[in-house]
Amino acid sequence: MYEYIIGKVKNIKEDYIVIENNGIGYRIFTSKNSLMDVEMEKILTMYIYFNLRDDGIYLYGFTTEEELYMFNMLQLVSKIGPRVSLNVLSTLSPNRIKLAILNNEPDILCNAPGIGKKTASRIILELKDRIDHPDIEED
């Protein structure tokens, strides 16, 4: 539904920011990696994932399309929702997640809160064939 939102950063919290665009303040949940790119009162582009649930409407956003791509990939894994995906992206860079998946390293993924051995193995199993190879950089 939404591709991105461009606006002025009006508030920065622990797990979300508020961007004002045309007089509307959008609460956008984001990763700690994206929070490092955010400054108060600066114009910012956030790439958006729109989540409609029974209990509300939630926006998840990232400062890079690469991080949004990885967020969307993690959403494809069974039993992984937006909050767990944010935890993974707050702990590991998208590149590091790709490397862990392609190199079959569940222990790396287990560093993220809410990810145990079974979940890490499921991420690797379900995403190994979906991850793009050419843009991965060795750490």
XYZ file of C-alpha atoms in Angstrom:
139
model
C 0.000 0.000 0.000
C 2.728 2.497 0.974
C 6.181 2.447 -0.622
C 7.819 5.178 1.453
C 7.075 8.271 3.529
C 9.192 11.415 3.319
C 8.870 13.842 6.186
C 10.465 15.678 9.074
C 11.459 13.652 12.129
C 9.433 14.987 15.067
C 10.094 12.359 17.735
C 12.541 9.521 18.335
C 11.711 6.769 20.820
C 13.357 3.446 21.667
C 11.577 1.425 18.972
C 9.794 3.959 16.772
C 9.984 7.415 15.290
C 7.335 9.967 14.380
C 7.597 11.543 10.945
C 5.427 14.534 10.082
C 4.214 14.735 6.502
C 1.600 17.332 5.451
C 0.483 17.906 9.028
C 0.111 14.212 9.891
C 2.464 12.490 12.330
C 3.153 8.876 11.386
C 4.380 6.502 14.092
C 6.806 4.168 12.360
C 8.303 1.223 14.221
C 11.877 0.624 13.162
C 15.096 -1.248 13.904
C 17.962 0.021 16.014
C 20.084 0.053 12.832
C 17.681 2.501 11.168
C 17.390 4.562 14.361
C 21.116 5.310 14.080
C 20.427 7.135 10.772
C 17.703 9.366 12.246
C 18.116 12.942 13.500
C 15.472 15.240 14.994
C 13.962 17.847 12.643
C 15.735 16.385 9.587
C 13.900 15.368 6.411
C 13.979 11.588 6.111
C 12.729 8.896 3.735
C 11.414 5.749 5.422
C 10.634 2.666 3.307
C 7.394 1.273 4.688
C 5.767 -2.049 5.497
C 2.035 -1.621 6.226
C 0.568 -4.096 8.735
C -3.190 -4.298 9.318
C -4.226 -6.407 12.317
C -7.379 -6.871 14.395
C -5.925 -4.680 17.142
C -4.676 -1.824 14.953
C -2.750 -0.492 12.000
C 1.036 -0.508 12.259
C 3.726 1.000 10.073
C 7.215 -0.494 10.051
C 9.878 1.492 8.289
C 13.551 1.473 7.446
C 16.068 3.986 6.166
C 17.286 1.611 3.433
C 15.469 -0.522 0.909
C 17.866 -3.364 1.741
C 16.632 -3.452 5.326
C 12.990 -3.404 4.167
C 13.765 -6.254 1.757
C 15.217 -8.360 4.585
C 12.249 -7.482 6.831
C 9.904 -8.716 4.096
C 11.976 -11.887 3.637
C 11.793 -12.638 7.368
C 8.006 -12.163 7.216
C 7.839 -15.111 4.805
C 9.128 -17.493 7.482
C 6.364 -19.316 9.352
C 5.784 -18.141 12.926
C 7.834 -14.955 12.475
C 6.007 -11.672 12.751
C 6.996 -8.030 12.521
C 8.290 -7.752 16.097
C 10.632 -10.722 15.812
C 11.796 -9.470 12.413
C 12.589 -6.094 13.988
C 14.564 -7.836 16.740
C 16.658 -9.636 14.143
C 17.274 -6.434 12.162
C 18.103 -4.539 15.345
C 20.789 -7.104 16.167
C 22.214 -7.970 12.736
C 22.703 -6.075 9.493
C 20.837 -7.348 6.420
C 24.160 -8.447 4.933
C 25.064 -10.409 8.086
C 21.643 -12.114 8.067
C 22.133 -13.134 4.423
C 25.586 -14.536 5.194
C 24.240 -16.497 8.167
C 21.490 -17.975 6.003
C 23.728 -18.862 3.060
C 26.526 -20.242 5.276
C 24.061 -22.212 7.425
C 25.044 -20.456 10.683
C 22.036 -20.616 13.030
C 24.183 -19.495 15.997
C 24.579 -16.057 14.406
C 20.796 -15.680 14.102
C 20.355 -16.839 17.719
C 22.018 -13.603 18.865
C 18.731 -11.805 18.177
C 16.159 -11.686 21.016
C 13.329 -14.156 20.438
C 15.336 -16.382 18.093
C 16.214 -19.841 19.352
C 17.849 -22.763 17.576
C 14.587 -24.032 16.045
C 13.559 -20.615 14.745
C 17.052 -19.908 13.388
C 17.053 -23.256 11.593
C 13.596 -22.522 10.163
C 14.793 -19.117 8.878
C 17.729 -20.776 7.132
C 15.610 -23.572 5.684
C 12.832 -21.317 4.396
C 14.994 -18.468 3.063
C 18.121 -20.175 1.720
C 16.718 -20.392 -1.833
C 15.167 -16.900 -1.759
C 18.165 -14.775 -0.796
C 19.934 -12.805 -3.535
C 23.601 -13.838 -3.802
C 25.338 -11.172 -5.924
C 25.117 -8.276 -3.452
C 26.498 -10.068 -0.393
C 29.777 -8.822 1.021
C 31.999 -11.005 3.198
C 32.496 -9.513 6.688
